[in-house]
Amino acid sequence: MSNHLIKLADLDRDAIRELLHLTDRFVEVSQRPIPKVPALRGRTIAMVFFEDSTRTRMSFDLAAKRLSADVIDFPTHTSSLSKGESLQDTVETIAALGVDALVIRHASSGLPGEIAEAVGETISVINAGDGLNAHPTQGLLDAYTLCQHFHGAAGIEASLSGIHVGIVGDVKHSRVARSDLAVYRSLGAKVTIVAPPELQPTDLDNWPVDITDDLDEVLPSLDVVGLLRIQKERMGQTVVNSIDDYIERYGVTESRANRMNDNLVILHPGPVNRGIEIADTVLDKRPNVLINQQVTNGVAVRMAVLFRLLGSGIEID
Amino acid sequence: MADRERRMTPPYGGVFVARTTVLDAAQVHRALTRISHEIIERNQGLEDVVLVALQTGGVEIARLLSRLLFEIEGVDVPTGTLDVALYRDDIGLRPVMPEAETDIQVDLGGKIVVLVDDVLFTGRTIRAALDALTDFGRPRAVQLAVVIDRGHRELPIRPDFVGKNLPTRRDEVVDVNPEGVLLGEMRK
């Protein structure tokens, strides 16, 4: 997996810390009068998004451009895939064009990993979200945002030790939750999954976490609430009986927000369903809602990943 | 020599073994004092002068220079640090980690920037630094101060202020710190 980034569970704590510390540097670059460095000049990165994405795609795009890489878009809707070419052949064609990295998003869990194995050492594959499996750069940027909030920066020994994070919502269908869990655990945070029974993951055996369906019970002990988006498009059928019932039990409503400590941090990977996961007024007025900071940090995190894989001459172990 | 340079000098993972002492602590101090006077003389004072230390070897040297400049002229010269890892032309040829901090708080537009490094060798670090500086503004002039010029230039770059010219072999290693300058080599 050395020249790819498929899922955070593949990385040990040192590799994660190194990426987060590298992110510190790119946060600084992003704040310069000219926030662009020539580190990846002459490298080409192909964006291969089989699933709709605005923010992740723009974030990767911007990250690549701030490193002076060239970016090409693979038009998945109008490509020869629709003419019947197999995905394998398509990817090999892109590789043969001479790109250095593929940033792939696909609805099918595990697909980026398969492509990475197929292309081997020739190009880097970066997973930008695959099905229910993983979204490693989101996990990294969530962890980075928390390190920055609690410690000012990630530093060389990034740690979330002593921090209690609640991951709230549709954990079952969330690749973000899986990536968050991997990185939070790696950095020593305590994690509690908060979800209605029908949205709790069924593959819990290996997950060393607490799990509850009662947000209000665990809320006083939380330092961070990581909200997940209710993903109507990924659920197949409506498992949540009633949105109103969900909001009542898991939404950050105004009345629930009033019971929260002001220091409690709220994260959300976006896009936010206003009025469902979090109320309008809370989103706009409450302190320590770090959603915009997550987006800003996302660019620096992706710069770190791209530089590490393509520019540093070092492999991720 | 900074840890990072040590790690990136072949044989990788070797240790620095000193052979001779080129300058002792007092001589380093005298050289830096002379350089301080030269900087003041060249720029007719310290107005608009900014020290920018190259990470990582130049940082300690710049700190000393800034103290000496204050002792001589009573002026607190703004000092920044610059990591050029992202501007190097050998990215991909050898491991590069931008792990050292870039911290330039002043707008360099119209300023006289004195780049500070411990050793001038091929000139490629300085070339990268000149590129990097342009992203922070347009200095009126850029000057270069180094403790040791060891030759072997690969680019048309020369220092303005030199502590000592030291003829070296290419495979030798120069270690500069406030306690002295050592010449030796890396050994496994």
GROMACS .gro file of C-alpha atoms in nm, chain A residues 18 21-22 25-26 28-29 32 34 36-39 307 311-312 314, chain B residues 83 86-87 91-92 94-102 134-136:
model
   34
   18GLU     CA    1   0.363   1.243   1.022
   21HIS     CA    2   0.250   1.727   1.123
   22LEU     CA    3   0.309   1.779   0.752
   25ARG     CA    4   0.338   2.312   0.721
   26PHE     CA    5   0.072   2.334   0.452
   28GLU     CA    6   0.124   2.784   0.696
   29VAL     CA    7   0.165   2.776   0.317
   32ARG     CA    8   0.098   3.310   0.275
   34ILE     CA    9   0.089   3.368  -0.243
   36LYS     CA   10   0.128   2.824  -0.374
   37VAL     CA   11   0.455   2.630  -0.384
   38PRO     CA   12   0.628   2.457  -0.679
   39ALA     CA   13   0.668   2.125  -0.500
  307PHE     CA   14   0.306   1.588  -0.135
  311GLY     CA   15   0.679   1.476  -0.393
  312SER     CA   16   0.867   1.374  -0.086
  314ILE     CA   17   0.934   0.880   0.081
  400ASP     CA   18   1.210   2.637   0.489
  403LEU     CA   19   0.895   2.277  -0.116
  404TYR     CA   20   1.102   2.484  -0.360
  408ILE     CA   21   1.231   1.692  -0.497
  409GLY     CA   22   1.181   1.327  -0.579
  411ARG     CA   23   1.600   1.244  -0.236
  412PRO     CA   24   1.373   1.244   0.068
  413VAL     CA   25   1.240   1.590   0.137
  414MET     CA   26   1.027   1.666   0.439
  415PRO     CA   27   0.916   2.022   0.501
  416GLU     CA   28   0.919   1.962   0.873
  417ALA     CA   29   1.086   2.289   0.965
  418GLU     CA   30   0.881   2.599   1.016
  419THR     CA   31   0.856   2.893   0.778
  451THR     CA   32   0.925   3.605  -0.417
  452ASP     CA   33   0.610   3.451  -0.265
  453PHE     CA   34   0.645   3.682   0.035
   0.00000   0.00000   0.00000
